Every structure is written in structure tokens, then in C-alpha cells.
PDB file of C-alpha atoms in Angstrom:
ATOM      1  CA  UNK J1327      -5.127  28.277 -54.786  1.00  0.00           C
ATOM      2  CA  UNK J1328      -2.944  27.639 -51.777  1.00  0.00           C
ATOM      3  CA  UNK J1329      -0.919  30.328 -50.079  1.00  0.00           C
ATOM      4  CA  UNK J1330       2.389  29.252 -48.672  1.00  0.00           C
ATOM      5  CA  UNK J1331       4.598  31.023 -46.195  1.00  0.00           C
ATOM      6  CA  UNK J1332       8.235  31.213 -47.102  1.00  0.00           C
ATOM      7  CA  UNK J1333      11.158  31.277 -44.755  1.00  0.00           C
ATOM      8  CA  UNK J1334      11.922  34.851 -45.796  1.00  0.00           C
ATOM      9  CA  UNK J1335       8.397  35.931 -44.721  1.00  0.00           C
ATOM     10  CA  UNK J1336       8.901  34.337 -41.291  1.00  0.00           C
ATOM     11  CA  UNK J1337      12.311  35.986 -40.860  1.00  0.00           C
ATOM     12  CA  UNK J1338      10.752  39.364 -41.709  1.00  0.00           C
ATOM     13  CA  UNK J1339       8.019  38.932 -39.069  1.00  0.00           C
ATOM     14  CA  UNK J1340      10.556  37.892 -36.429  1.00  0.00           C
ATOM     15  CA  UNK J1341      12.823  40.863 -37.228  1.00  0.00           C
ATOM     16  CA  UNK J1342       9.903  43.260 -37.139  1.00  0.00           C
ATOM     17  CA  UNK J1343       8.770  42.048 -33.672  1.00  0.00           C
ATOM     18  CA  UNK J1344      12.225  41.396 -32.186  1.00  0.00           C
ATOM     19  CA  UNK J1345      11.865  44.318 -29.796  1.00  0.00           C
ATOM     20  CA  UNK J1346       8.662  42.763 -28.359  1.00  0.00           C
ATOM     21  CA  UNK J1347      10.273  39.336 -27.970  1.00  0.00           C
ATOM     22  CA  UNK J1348      13.364  40.747 -26.224  1.00  0.00           C
ATOM     23  CA  UNK J1349      11.178  42.979 -24.055  1.00  0.00           C
ATOM     24  CA  UNK J1350       8.978  40.086 -22.921  1.00  0.00           C
ATOM     25  CA  UNK J1351      12.015  37.917 -22.121  1.00  0.00           C
ATOM     26  CA  UNK J1352      13.574  40.715 -20.054  1.00  0.00           C
ATOM     27  CA  UNK J1353      10.256  41.384 -18.302  1.00  0.00           C
ATOM     28  CA  UNK J1354       9.980  37.671 -17.388  1.00  0.00           C
ATOM     29  CA  UNK J1355      13.539  37.591 -16.080  1.00  0.00           C
ATOM     30  CA  UNK J1356      12.912  40.721 -14.002  1.00  0.00           C
ATOM     31  CA  UNK J1357       9.703  39.250 -12.561  1.00  0.00           C
ATOM     32  CA  UNK J1358      11.513  36.009 -11.648  1.00  0.00           C
ATOM     33  CA  UNK J1359      14.286  37.960  -9.942  1.00  0.00           C
ATOM     34  CA  UNK J1360      11.771  40.046  -7.963  1.00  0.00           C
ATOM     35  CA  UNK J1361       9.942  36.933  -6.760  1.00  0.00           C
ATOM     36  CA  UNK J1362      13.166  35.189  -5.706  1.00  0.00           C
ATOM     37  CA  UNK J1363      14.460  38.236  -3.823  1.00  0.00           C
ATOM     38  CA  UNK J1364      11.107  38.789  -2.120  1.00  0.00           C
ATOM     39  CA  UNK J1365      10.914  35.245  -0.709  1.00  0.00           C
ATOM     40  CA  UNK J1366      12.495  34.634   2.677  1.00  0.00           C
ATOM     41  CA  UNK J1367      15.506  32.358   2.812  1.00  0.00           C
ATOM     42  CA  UNK J1368      14.894  28.866   4.063  1.00  0.00           C
ATOM     43  CA  UNK J1369      17.607  27.039   5.997  1.00  0.00           C
ATOM     44  CA  UNK J1370      17.478  23.263   6.142  1.00  0.00           C
ATOM     45  CA  UNK J1371      19.039  20.894   8.685  1.00  0.00           C
ATOM     46  CA  UNK J1372      18.969  17.139   8.222  1.00  0.00           C
ATOM     47  CA  UNK J1373      19.509  14.179  10.499  1.00  0.00           C
ATOM     48  CA  UNK J1374      18.943  10.451  10.611  1.00  0.00           C
ATOM     49  CA  UNK J1375      18.188   7.861  13.254  1.00  0.00           C
ATOM     50  CA  UNK J1376      19.221   4.292  12.573  1.00  0.00           C
ATOM     51  CA  UNK J1377      16.706   1.775  13.852  1.00  0.00           C
ATOM     52  CA  UNK J1378      18.269  -1.448  14.965  1.00  0.00           C
ATOM     53  CA  UNK J1379      15.818  -3.937  16.366  1.00  0.00           C
ATOM     54  CA  UNK J1380      17.197  -5.133  19.670  1.00  0.00           C
ATOM     55  CA  UNK J1381      16.651  -8.783  20.380  1.00  0.00           C
ATOM     56  CA  UNK J1382      14.188  -9.375  23.156  1.00  0.00           C
ATOM     57  CA  UNK J1383      15.240 -12.512  25.001  1.00  0.00           C
ATOM     58  CA  UNK J1384      12.593 -15.206  25.090  1.00  0.00           C
ATOM     59  CA  UNK J1385      13.226 -16.326  28.650  1.00  0.00           C
ATOM     60  CA  UNK J1386       9.935 -18.051  29.205  1.00  0.00           C
ATOM     61  CA  UNK J1387       7.827 -20.529  27.343  1.00  0.00           C
ATOM     62  CA  UNK J1388       4.793 -18.821  28.909  1.00  0.00           C
ATOM     63  CA  UNK J1389       5.320 -15.678  26.823  1.00  0.00           C
ATOM     64  CA  UNK J1390       5.374 -17.696  23.628  1.00  0.00           C
ATOM     65  CA  UNK J1391       4.862 -15.570  20.508  1.00  0.00           C
ATOM     66  CA  UNK J1392       3.487 -12.596  22.455  1.00  0.00           C
ATOM     67  CA  UNK J1393       6.812 -10.770  22.092  1.00  0.00           C
ATOM     68  CA  UNK J1394       6.526 -11.003  18.311  1.00  0.00           C
ATOM     69  CA  UNK J1395       3.306  -8.978  18.512  1.00  0.00           C
ATOM     70  CA  UNK J1396       5.090  -5.878  19.802  1.00  0.00           C
ATOM     71  CA  UNK J1397       5.402  -3.011  17.320  1.00  0.00           C
ATOM     72  CA  UNK J1398       8.696  -3.137  15.476  1.00  0.00           C
ATOM     73  CA  UNK J1399      11.098  -0.188  15.410  1.00  0.00           C
ATOM     74  CA  UNK J1400      10.180   0.247  11.734  1.00  0.00           C
ATOM     75  CA  UNK J1401       6.507   0.730  12.628  1.00  0.00           C
ATOM     76  CA  UNK J1402       7.384   3.182  15.402  1.00  0.00           C
ATOM     77  CA  UNK J1403       9.755   5.118  13.116  1.00  0.00           C
ATOM     78  CA  UNK J1404       7.166   5.258  10.334  1.00  0.00           C
ATOM     79  CA  UNK J1405       4.600   6.597  12.780  1.00  0.00           C
ATOM     80  CA  UNK J1406       7.058   9.234  13.995  1.00  0.00           C
ATOM     81  CA  UNK J1407       7.843  10.277  10.403  1.00  0.00           C
ATOM     82  CA  UNK J1408       4.134  10.719   9.742  1.00  0.00           C
ATOM     83  CA  UNK J1409       3.723  12.881  12.851  1.00  0.00           C
ATOM     84  CA  UNK J1410       6.746  14.997  11.899  1.00  0.00           C
ATOM     85  CA  UNK J1411       5.461  15.613   8.374  1.00  0.00           C
ATOM     86  CA  UNK J1412       1.897  16.376   9.491  1.00  0.00           C
ATOM     87  CA  UNK J1413       3.120  19.265  11.659  1.00  0.00           C
ATOM     88  CA  UNK J1414       1.790  17.900  14.938  1.00  0.00           C
ATOM     89  CA  UNK J1415       5.231  17.716  16.595  1.00  0.00           C
ATOM     90  CA  UNK J1416       6.212  21.391  16.388  1.00  0.00           C
ATOM     91  CA  UNK J1417       4.198  22.555  19.402  1.00  0.00           C
ATOM     92  CA  UNK J1418       5.233  19.593  21.553  1.00  0.00           C
ATOM     93  CA  UNK J1419       8.912  20.269  20.792  1.00  0.00           C
ATOM     94  CA  UNK J1420       8.567  23.957  21.657  1.00  0.00           C
ATOM     95  CA  UNK J1421       9.773  25.202  18.279  1.00  0.00           C
ATOM     96  CA  UNK J1422       8.549  28.398  16.589  1.00  0.00           C
ATOM     97  CA  UNK J1423       5.550  27.932  14.281  1.00  0.00           C
ATOM     98  CA  UNK J1424       7.564  28.771  11.158  1.00  0.00           C
ATOM     99  CA  UNK J1425       9.859  25.758  11.637  1.00  0.00           C
ATOM    100  CA  UNK J1426       8.661  22.884   9.452  1.00  0.00           C
ATOM    101  CA  UNK J1427       9.582  19.244   9.935  1.00  0.00           C
ATOM    102  CA  UNK J1428       9.617  16.351   7.548  1.00  0.00           C
ATOM    103  CA  UNK J1429      10.232  12.690   8.183  1.00  0.00           C
ATOM    104  CA  UNK J1430      10.716   9.701   5.917  1.00  0.00           C
ATOM    105  CA  UNK J1431      11.300   6.048   6.784  1.00  0.00           C
ATOM    106  CA  UNK J1432      13.856   4.300   4.580  1.00  0.00           C
ATOM    107  CA  UNK J1433      13.103   0.581   4.866  1.00  0.00           C
ATOM    108  CA  UNK J1434      16.199  -0.548   2.971  1.00  0.00           C
ATOM    109  CA  UNK J1435      18.650   1.451   5.086  1.00  0.00           C
ATOM    110  CA  UNK J1436      16.456   1.042   8.213  1.00  0.00           C
ATOM    111  CA  UNK J1437      16.866   4.733   8.995  1.00  0.00           C
ATOM    112  CA  UNK J1438      14.473   7.506   9.846  1.00  0.00           C
ATOM    113  CA  UNK J1439      15.449  10.535   7.738  1.00  0.00           C
ATOM    114  CA  UNK J1440      14.433  13.819   9.423  1.00  0.00           C
ATOM    115  CA  UNK J1441      14.533  17.383   8.105  1.00  0.00           C
ATOM    116  CA  UNK J1442      13.894  20.739   9.754  1.00  0.00           C
ATOM    117  CA  UNK J1443      13.388  23.887   7.646  1.00  0.00           C
ATOM    118  CA  UNK J1444      13.403  27.341   9.254  1.00  0.00           C
ATOM    119  CA  UNK J1445      13.991  31.014   8.437  1.00  0.00           C
ATOM    120  CA  UNK J1446      17.371  30.985  10.246  1.00  0.00           C
ATOM    121  CA  UNK J1447      20.155  28.422  10.391  1.00  0.00           C
ATOM    122  CA  UNK J1448      20.090  28.460  14.205  1.00  0.00           C
ATOM    123  CA  UNK J1449      16.359  27.650  14.286  1.00  0.00           C
ATOM    124  CA  UNK J1450      16.844  24.819  11.767  1.00  0.00           C
ATOM    125  CA  UNK J1451      19.740  23.345  13.756  1.00  0.00           C
ATOM    126  CA  UNK J1452      17.875  23.603  17.075  1.00  0.00           C
ATOM    127  CA  UNK J1453      14.754  22.129  15.480  1.00  0.00           C
ATOM    128  CA  UNK J1454      16.569  19.090  14.073  1.00  0.00           C
ATOM    129  CA  UNK J1455      18.378  18.517  17.382  1.00  0.00           C
ATOM    130  CA  UNK J1456      15.066  18.495  19.274  1.00  0.00           C
ATOM    131  CA  UNK J1457      13.469  16.286  16.637  1.00  0.00           C
ATOM    132  CA  UNK J1458      16.332  13.763  16.742  1.00  0.00           C
ATOM    133  CA  UNK J1459      16.229  13.625  20.551  1.00  0.00           C
ATOM    134  CA  UNK J1460      12.473  13.059  20.495  1.00  0.00           C
ATOM    135  CA  UNK J1461      12.756  10.341  17.838  1.00  0.00           C
ATOM    136  CA  UNK J1462      15.477   8.492  19.748  1.00  0.00           C
ATOM    137  CA  UNK J1463      13.495   8.770  22.979  1.00  0.00           C
ATOM    138  CA  UNK J1464      10.334   7.475  21.315  1.00  0.00           C
ATOM    139  CA  UNK J1465      12.077   4.551  19.662  1.00  0.00           C
ATOM    140  CA  UNK J1466      13.845   3.401  22.828  1.00  0.00           C
ATOM    141  CA  UNK J1467      11.305   4.249  25.543  1.00  0.00           C
ATOM    142  CA  UNK J1468       8.266   3.105  23.600  1.00  0.00           C
ATOM    143  CA  UNK J1469       9.760  -0.309  22.900  1.00  0.00           C
ATOM    144  CA  UNK J1470      10.838  -0.740  26.540  1.00  0.00           C
ATOM    145  CA  UNK J1471       7.410   0.358  27.810  1.00  0.00           C
ATOM    146  CA  UNK J1472       5.693  -2.119  25.478  1.00  0.00           C
ATOM    147  CA  UNK J1473       7.848  -4.976  26.797  1.00  0.00           C
ATOM    148  CA  UNK J1474       7.158  -3.870  30.412  1.00  0.00           C
ATOM    149  CA  UNK J1475       3.385  -3.811  29.782  1.00  0.00           C
ATOM    150  CA  UNK J1476       3.510  -7.242  28.170  1.00  0.00           C
ATOM    151  CA  UNK J1477       5.472  -8.708  31.084  1.00  0.00           C
ATOM    152  CA  UNK J1478       3.132  -7.114  33.649  1.00  0.00           C
ATOM    153  CA  UNK J1479       0.031  -8.461  31.929  1.00  0.00           C
ATOM    154  CA  UNK J1480       1.612 -11.911  31.605  1.00  0.00           C
ATOM    155  CA  UNK J1481       2.561 -11.870  35.296  1.00  0.00           C
ATOM    156  CA  UNK J1482      -0.970 -10.823  36.252  1.00  0.00           C
ATOM    157  CA  UNK J1483      -2.396 -13.672  34.171  1.00  0.00           C
ATOM    158  CA  UNK J1484       0.009 -16.155  35.770  1.00  0.00           C
ATOM    159  CA  UNK J1485      -1.043 -14.986  39.246  1.00  0.00           C
ATOM    160  CA  UNK J1486      -4.696 -15.434  38.311  1.00  0.00           C
ATOM    161  CA  UNK J1487      -3.947 -18.914  36.971  1.00  0.00           C
ATOM    162  CA  UNK J1488      -2.027 -19.810  40.155  1.00  0.00           C
ATOM    163  CA  UNK J1489      -4.949 -18.575  42.318  1.00  0.00           C
ATOM    164  CA  UNK J1490      -7.384 -20.679  40.312  1.00  0.00           C
ATOM    165  CA  UNK J1491      -5.182 -23.771  40.731  1.00  0.00           C
ATOM    166  CA  UNK J1492      -4.862 -23.159  44.492  1.00  0.00           C
ATOM    167  CA  UNK J1493      -8.641 -22.807  44.888  1.00  0.00           C
ATOM    168  CA  UNK J1494      -9.306 -26.119  43.108  1.00  0.00           C
TER     169      UNK J1494
END
């Protein structure tokens, strides 16, 4: 013989334990409120750097495709985003240890999205300003330094070739 539970039986059980259900809901809400009040506020500042690949003039046949081997701004920006997210930039920028950085390269928009999170709005703003300056410096100076190194090595090779021709 099968026992079945009717809707009236279920309603009786719910009415009988309504105080427990309401009490547990209120206790959960109170615990959630206590946790949210106890956590420190986090202020976030965001910024972006647009990466436009400057054309490097191919003024010499000697350089050939060597200029194409230089790291692109996208590669440099992706590397910077990885450093920002890993936490290795904070000390070099001189920011407090509780300021966290995040970076993300957006290939479609060709922008480096940067975020600084800190306990105060001033720290977040100062952190993002320093991070943006460092990113812009890296993207411009690194590319220029790479081109300089390539030209110097090509010039050195040309001088060696000229010396070899003169000796023969």
C-alpha cells in the first residue's frame, strides 16, 4: 500500500515551520550585510592606450625584411598587460602594495585597457596615471630602441663587409 502526501499535508508542514524559514532567511541577510560592511571599499580607475603601428620607412634595400621582424605594438602591449596583471609593475611604479593593476589587450580595437584598483580614489587615480605613462613610454621608446639597434647592427655589418671588400 502506497502512502501519498497531499497538498494540505505540505501546507501544514510549511505553516508549522514558517518561523524557522523566516528566521534562517533573516539570519542569511544579516550575515550578508555584515560581510559587505566589513569589507573595505575598492575604488577603480580605468584608462586605455591606443596602439597605432607607425610606419617605419624602408629607406634601404640592405635592410630588406629585417624591419618586419621587429616586435609589433600589439606584442609589446600584450606583454605590458601581462606584467600589469601579474603584479610585477607595482613596485617599479612606486605605488602602495594594496594598489592592484590589471591589463588587457583588445586586438579588435587595438587598445590596451588598463585598470587600477585601490582603497582610495586618489590612490586609484594616481596608480592609473602612472600605469598609463609607463605603458605609453614602453610602447614608444621600446619600438624606437629596437629600430636603433637594428640600424646599428646593420651599419656594423656593412662596415665589416666594406672592410672585407677593401682587403681583397
